[in-house]
Amino acid sequence: MKKHSVYTFSKCAVSEALCQIALHHPEKKKEVEAVYVDVFSFYASDDLDKNFVDYEFLGLAVGDCIDCRLKNLLPLIRILHEKDLVDTSINGSFEDVEEYFRNPLKHNTKHKIHNIFGLYDELLTTWAGFKEDKNTINQLPGRDIQPPLQPAVSNKIGRNDPCLCGSGLKYKKCCGK
């Protein structure tokens, strides 16, 4: 999450996974918090070249901290906001972030943990405009429904096969020239 060359939403996936770990395993919340302290401290550092700050990632990561109620991070989040390192179009100003922490969440942020097939099914049902043929999905390895195997049939004429025109010659000596 600290590398500038990593795609923003890849870093966000890691942040969301950390948040889900904290929500599903409250005993790990301090460890998750320590990771965010490390990441936020890295970005808040005066040594950091501001050209490599991922403002959008920081905004989304702050949102994940709100979702998993990591209130102890507020001082670091304040510093990030004071240094204008956070995309405020995501969660608003620092005052808005404080307000989010003061109020109960309006929605459940704890997600069901799926296996790979469950994730794929969720993608199909929740991503707007994403359509895929269910037959294709069922052909994935490990799925219960498998299409029957059929022998491959080739319509290609071999060079030594009889010519299709009915001349009696081999294809290579007749129409295949």
PDB file of C-alpha atoms in Angstrom:
ATOM      1  CA  MET A   1       0.000   0.000   0.000  1.00  0.00           C
ATOM      2  CA  LYS A   2       3.040   2.254   0.193  1.00  0.00           C
ATOM      3  CA  LYS A   3       4.335   1.694  -3.349  1.00  0.00           C
ATOM      4  CA  HIS A   4       3.487   4.506  -5.741  1.00  0.00           C
ATOM      5  CA  SER A   5       3.715   2.241  -8.785  1.00  0.00           C
ATOM      6  CA  VAL A   6       0.888  -0.062  -7.629  1.00  0.00           C
ATOM      7  CA  TYR A   7      -2.560   0.530  -9.108  1.00  0.00           C
ATOM      8  CA  THR A   8      -4.811   2.475  -6.708  1.00  0.00           C
ATOM      9  CA  PHE A   9      -7.599  -0.069  -6.601  1.00  0.00           C
ATOM     10  CA  SER A  10      -5.178  -2.930  -5.953  1.00  0.00           C
ATOM     11  CA  LYS A  11      -4.019  -1.077  -2.855  1.00  0.00           C
ATOM     12  CA  CYS A  12      -7.650  -0.454  -1.947  1.00  0.00           C
ATOM     13  CA  ALA A  13      -8.401  -4.176  -2.178  1.00  0.00           C
ATOM     14  CA  VAL A  14      -5.677  -4.798   0.399  1.00  0.00           C
ATOM     15  CA  SER A  15      -7.088  -2.064   2.622  1.00  0.00           C
ATOM     16  CA  GLU A  16     -10.603  -3.484   2.375  1.00  0.00           C
ATOM     17  CA  ALA A  17      -9.285  -6.967   3.180  1.00  0.00           C
ATOM     18  CA  LEU A  18      -7.565  -5.576   6.294  1.00  0.00           C
ATOM     19  CA  CYS A  19     -10.819  -3.949   7.339  1.00  0.00           C
ATOM     20  CA  GLN A  20     -12.680  -7.248   6.900  1.00  0.00           C
ATOM     21  CA  ILE A  21     -10.037  -9.049   8.981  1.00  0.00           C
ATOM     22  CA  ALA A  22     -10.637  -6.551  11.794  1.00  0.00           C
ATOM     23  CA  LEU A  23     -14.415  -6.998  11.517  1.00  0.00           C
ATOM     24  CA  HIS A  24     -14.393 -10.811  11.315  1.00  0.00           C
ATOM     25  CA  HIS A  25     -11.599 -11.300  13.854  1.00  0.00           C
ATOM     26  CA  PRO A  26     -11.805  -8.560  16.515  1.00  0.00           C
ATOM     27  CA  GLU A  27      -8.776 -10.054  18.266  1.00  0.00           C
ATOM     28  CA  LYS A  28      -6.705  -8.960  15.226  1.00  0.00           C
ATOM     29  CA  LYS A  29      -7.937  -5.348  15.289  1.00  0.00           C
ATOM     30  CA  LYS A  30      -4.741  -4.035  16.954  1.00  0.00           C
ATOM     31  CA  GLU A  31      -2.592  -5.716  14.276  1.00  0.00           C
ATOM     32  CA  VAL A  32      -4.709  -4.216  11.513  1.00  0.00           C
ATOM     33  CA  GLU A  33      -4.517  -0.824  13.202  1.00  0.00           C
ATOM     34  CA  ALA A  34      -0.711  -1.142  13.325  1.00  0.00           C
ATOM     35  CA  VAL A  35      -0.621  -1.694   9.548  1.00  0.00           C
ATOM     36  CA  TYR A  36      -2.657   1.470   8.966  1.00  0.00           C
ATOM     37  CA  VAL A  37      -0.407   3.403  11.379  1.00  0.00           C
ATOM     38  CA  ASP A  38       2.578   2.294   9.314  1.00  0.00           C
ATOM     39  CA  VAL A  39       0.942   3.208   5.991  1.00  0.00           C
ATOM     40  CA  PHE A  40      -0.492   6.556   7.125  1.00  0.00           C
ATOM     41  CA  SER A  41       2.791   7.504   8.854  1.00  0.00           C
ATOM     42  CA  PHE A  42       4.643   6.721   5.635  1.00  0.00           C
ATOM     43  CA  TYR A  43       2.409   9.082   3.638  1.00  0.00           C
ATOM     44  CA  ALA A  44       2.471  11.760   6.353  1.00  0.00           C
ATOM     45  CA  SER A  45       6.273  11.738   6.430  1.00  0.00           C
ATOM     46  CA  ASP A  46       7.970  14.996   5.490  1.00  0.00           C
ATOM     47  CA  ASP A  47      10.573  12.978   3.556  1.00  0.00           C
ATOM     48  CA  LEU A  48       8.016  11.649   1.082  1.00  0.00           C
ATOM     49  CA  ASP A  49       8.017  13.080  -2.434  1.00  0.00           C
ATOM     50  CA  LYS A  50       4.473  14.460  -2.723  1.00  0.00           C
ATOM     51  CA  ASN A  51       4.437  13.602  -6.445  1.00  0.00           C
ATOM     52  CA  PHE A  52       4.045   9.957  -5.469  1.00  0.00           C
ATOM     53  CA  VAL A  53       1.156  10.349  -3.016  1.00  0.00           C
ATOM     54  CA  ASP A  54      -1.927   8.369  -3.983  1.00  0.00           C
ATOM     55  CA  TYR A  55      -4.636  10.770  -2.768  1.00  0.00           C
ATOM     56  CA  GLU A  56      -7.501   8.580  -3.924  1.00  0.00           C
ATOM     57  CA  PHE A  57      -6.123   5.516  -2.155  1.00  0.00           C
ATOM     58  CA  LEU A  58      -5.718   7.476   1.077  1.00  0.00           C
ATOM     59  CA  GLY A  59      -9.320   8.684   0.854  1.00  0.00           C
ATOM     60  CA  LEU A  60     -10.577   5.145   0.343  1.00  0.00           C
ATOM     61  CA  ALA A  61      -8.315   3.751   3.086  1.00  0.00           C
ATOM     62  CA  VAL A  62      -9.690   6.342   5.509  1.00  0.00           C
ATOM     63  CA  GLY A  63     -13.161   5.091   4.540  1.00  0.00           C
ATOM     64  CA  ASP A  64     -12.076   1.543   5.399  1.00  0.00           C
ATOM     65  CA  CYS A  65     -10.833   2.778   8.785  1.00  0.00           C
ATOM     66  CA  ILE A  66     -14.250   4.335   9.370  1.00  0.00           C
ATOM     67  CA  ASP A  67     -15.956   1.079   8.367  1.00  0.00           C
ATOM     68  CA  CYS A  68     -13.921  -1.004  10.806  1.00  0.00           C
ATOM     69  CA  ARG A  69     -14.088   1.727  13.474  1.00  0.00           C
ATOM     70  CA  LEU A  70     -10.354   2.334  13.908  1.00  0.00           C
ATOM     71  CA  LYS A  71     -10.916   5.523  15.898  1.00  0.00           C
ATOM     72  CA  ASN A  72      -7.352   5.535  17.266  1.00  0.00           C
ATOM     73  CA  LEU A  73      -6.165   6.533  13.796  1.00  0.00           C
ATOM     74  CA  LEU A  74      -7.899   9.936  13.932  1.00  0.00           C
ATOM     75  CA  PRO A  75      -4.704  11.856  14.869  1.00  0.00           C
ATOM     76  CA  LEU A  76      -2.883  10.422  11.837  1.00  0.00           C
ATOM     77  CA  ILE A  77      -5.901  10.988   9.601  1.00  0.00           C
ATOM     78  CA  ARG A  78      -5.926  14.636  10.806  1.00  0.00           C
ATOM     79  CA  ILE A  79      -2.274  15.021   9.759  1.00  0.00           C
ATOM     80  CA  LEU A  80      -3.020  13.550   6.320  1.00  0.00           C
ATOM     81  CA  HIS A  81      -5.892  16.022   5.903  1.00  0.00           C
ATOM     82  CA  GLU A  82      -3.813  18.967   7.132  1.00  0.00           C
ATOM     83  CA  LYS A  83      -1.176  18.129   4.530  1.00  0.00           C
ATOM     84  CA  ASP A  84      -3.890  17.856   1.825  1.00  0.00           C
ATOM     85  CA  LEU A  85      -2.959  14.251   1.075  1.00  0.00           C
ATOM     86  CA  VAL A  86      -6.492  12.820   1.145  1.00  0.00           C
ATOM     87  CA  ASP A  87      -9.054  12.956  -1.653  1.00  0.00           C
ATOM     88  CA  THR A  88     -11.860  14.746   0.203  1.00  0.00           C
ATOM     89  CA  SER A  89     -14.424  13.882  -2.457  1.00  0.00           C
ATOM     90  CA  ILE A  90     -14.593  10.407  -0.897  1.00  0.00           C
ATOM     91  CA  ASN A  91     -15.305  11.012   2.817  1.00  0.00           C
ATOM     92  CA  GLY A  92     -15.298  14.799   2.987  1.00  0.00           C
ATOM     93  CA  SER A  93     -13.193  16.970   5.253  1.00  0.00           C
ATOM     94  CA  PHE A  94     -11.526  15.841   8.462  1.00  0.00           C
ATOM     95  CA  GLU A  95     -14.516  17.195  10.379  1.00  0.00           C
ATOM     96  CA  ASP A  96     -16.767  14.929   8.296  1.00  0.00           C
ATOM     97  CA  VAL A  97     -14.516  11.960   9.109  1.00  0.00           C
ATOM     98  CA  GLU A  98     -14.751  12.785  12.818  1.00  0.00           C
ATOM     99  CA  GLU A  99     -18.528  12.920  12.463  1.00  0.00           C
ATOM    100  CA  TYR A 100     -18.552   9.471  10.817  1.00  0.00           C
ATOM    101  CA  PHE A 101     -16.667   8.080  13.807  1.00  0.00           C
ATOM    102  CA  ARG A 102     -19.030   9.758  16.300  1.00  0.00           C
ATOM    103  CA  ASN A 103     -22.189   8.375  14.673  1.00  0.00           C
ATOM    104  CA  PRO A 104     -23.208   4.758  14.274  1.00  0.00           C
ATOM    105  CA  LEU A 105     -22.741   3.323  10.808  1.00  0.00           C
ATOM    106  CA  LYS A 106     -25.832   3.430   8.596  1.00  0.00           C
ATOM    107  CA  HIS A 107     -25.023   0.104   6.952  1.00  0.00           C
ATOM    108  CA  ASN A 108     -23.363  -3.181   7.831  1.00  0.00           C
ATOM    109  CA  THR A 109     -19.750  -3.063   6.690  1.00  0.00           C
ATOM    110  CA  LYS A 110     -18.959  -6.679   7.548  1.00  0.00           C
ATOM    111  CA  HIS A 111     -19.008  -8.654   4.302  1.00  0.00           C
ATOM    112  CA  LYS A 112     -19.582 -12.346   3.901  1.00  0.00           C
ATOM    113  CA  ILE A 113     -16.323 -14.128   3.138  1.00  0.00           C
ATOM    114  CA  HIS A 114     -16.657 -16.182  -0.049  1.00  0.00           C
ATOM    115  CA  ASN A 115     -14.577 -18.815  -1.749  1.00  0.00           C
ATOM    116  CA  ILE A 116     -13.481 -18.019  -5.309  1.00  0.00           C
ATOM    117  CA  PHE A 117     -16.766 -19.255  -6.805  1.00  0.00           C
ATOM    118  CA  GLY A 118     -18.813 -17.214  -4.345  1.00  0.00           C
ATOM    119  CA  LEU A 119     -16.807 -14.125  -5.275  1.00  0.00           C
ATOM    120  CA  TYR A 120     -17.446 -14.807  -8.946  1.00  0.00           C
ATOM    121  CA  ASP A 121     -21.171 -15.276  -8.352  1.00  0.00           C
ATOM    122  CA  GLU A 122     -21.279 -12.043  -6.350  1.00  0.00           C
ATOM    123  CA  LEU A 123     -19.517 -10.240  -9.175  1.00  0.00           C
ATOM    124  CA  LEU A 124     -22.151 -11.492 -11.618  1.00  0.00           C
ATOM    125  CA  THR A 125     -25.043 -10.370  -9.464  1.00  0.00           C
ATOM    126  CA  THR A 126     -23.761  -7.073  -8.089  1.00  0.00           C
ATOM    127  CA  TRP A 127     -21.590  -5.411 -10.742  1.00  0.00           C
ATOM    128  CA  ALA A 128     -23.736  -3.137 -12.858  1.00  0.00           C
ATOM    129  CA  GLY A 129     -23.846  -4.180 -16.481  1.00  0.00           C
ATOM    130  CA  PHE A 130     -21.715  -7.279 -15.994  1.00  0.00           C
ATOM    131  CA  LYS A 131     -23.269 -10.170 -17.869  1.00  0.00           C
ATOM    132  CA  GLU A 132     -21.782 -13.571 -18.519  1.00  0.00           C
ATOM    133  CA  ASP A 133     -23.284 -16.732 -19.865  1.00  0.00           C
ATOM    134  CA  LYS A 134     -24.052 -19.055 -16.938  1.00  0.00           C
ATOM    135  CA  ASN A 135     -22.886 -22.014 -19.059  1.00  0.00           C
ATOM    136  CA  THR A 136     -19.416 -20.492 -19.160  1.00  0.00           C
ATOM    137  CA  ILE A 137     -19.407 -20.116 -15.381  1.00  0.00           C
ATOM    138  CA  ASN A 138     -20.456 -23.706 -14.866  1.00  0.00           C
ATOM    139  CA  GLN A 139     -17.521 -24.905 -16.960  1.00  0.00           C
ATOM    140  CA  LEU A 140     -15.019 -23.579 -14.438  1.00  0.00           C
ATOM    141  CA  PRO A 141     -12.960 -26.265 -12.680  1.00  0.00           C
ATOM    142  CA  GLY A 142     -14.548 -27.394  -9.453  1.00  0.00           C
ATOM    143  CA  ARG A 143     -18.115 -26.618 -10.467  1.00  0.00           C
ATOM    144  CA  ASP A 144     -20.640 -29.418 -10.082  1.00  0.00           C
ATOM    145  CA  ILE A 145     -22.273 -28.874 -13.459  1.00  0.00           C
ATOM    146  CA  GLN A 146     -20.049 -29.957 -16.326  1.00  0.00           C
ATOM    147  CA  PRO A 147     -21.183 -30.033 -19.943  1.00  0.00           C
ATOM    148  CA  PRO A 148     -20.990 -33.450 -21.624  1.00  0.00           C
ATOM    149  CA  LEU A 149     -17.768 -34.016 -23.505  1.00  0.00           C
ATOM    150  CA  GLN A 150     -18.167 -34.291 -27.273  1.00  0.00           C
ATOM    151  CA  PRO A 151     -15.561 -35.404 -29.785  1.00  0.00           C
ATOM    152  CA  ALA A 152     -14.008 -32.666 -31.842  1.00  0.00           C
ATOM    153  CA  VAL A 153     -15.235 -32.626 -35.428  1.00  0.00           C
ATOM    154  CA  SER A 154     -13.190 -31.023 -38.174  1.00  0.00           C
ATOM    155  CA  ASN A 155     -14.703 -29.781 -41.420  1.00  0.00           C
ATOM    156  CA  LYS A 156     -11.272 -29.290 -42.921  1.00  0.00           C
ATOM    157  CA  ILE A 157     -10.467 -31.308 -46.037  1.00  0.00           C
ATOM    158  CA  GLY A 158      -7.153 -33.120 -45.977  1.00  0.00           C
ATOM    159  CA  ARG A 159      -4.798 -32.851 -48.961  1.00  0.00           C
ATOM    160  CA  ASN A 160      -5.057 -36.592 -49.657  1.00  0.00           C
ATOM    161  CA  ASP A 161      -8.851 -36.822 -49.190  1.00  0.00           C
ATOM    162  CA  PRO A 162     -11.071 -37.348 -52.270  1.00  0.00           C
ATOM    163  CA  CYS A 163     -12.010 -34.039 -53.857  1.00  0.00           C
ATOM    164  CA  LEU A 164     -15.470 -32.682 -52.989  1.00  0.00           C
ATOM    165  CA  CYS A 165     -16.281 -31.954 -56.646  1.00  0.00           C
ATOM    166  CA  GLY A 166     -16.685 -35.693 -57.334  1.00  0.00           C
ATOM    167  CA  SER A 167     -13.870 -36.000 -59.900  1.00  0.00           C
ATOM    168  CA  GLY A 168     -12.371 -39.019 -58.120  1.00  0.00           C
ATOM    169  CA  LEU A 169      -8.976 -37.306 -57.830  1.00  0.00           C
ATOM    170  CA  LYS A 170      -7.271 -36.392 -54.588  1.00  0.00           C
ATOM    171  CA  TYR A 171      -8.093 -32.879 -53.363  1.00  0.00           C
ATOM    172  CA  LYS A 172      -4.434 -31.786 -53.773  1.00  0.00           C
ATOM    173  CA  LYS A 173      -4.476 -32.790 -57.484  1.00  0.00           C
ATOM    174  CA  CYS A 174      -7.882 -31.268 -58.261  1.00  0.00           C
ATOM    175  CA  CYS A 175      -9.559 -28.276 -56.566  1.00  0.00           C
ATOM    176  CA  GLY A 176      -6.788 -27.875 -53.960  1.00  0.00           C
ATOM    177  CA  LYS A 177      -4.274 -26.567 -56.538  1.00  0.00           C
TER     178      LYS A 177
END
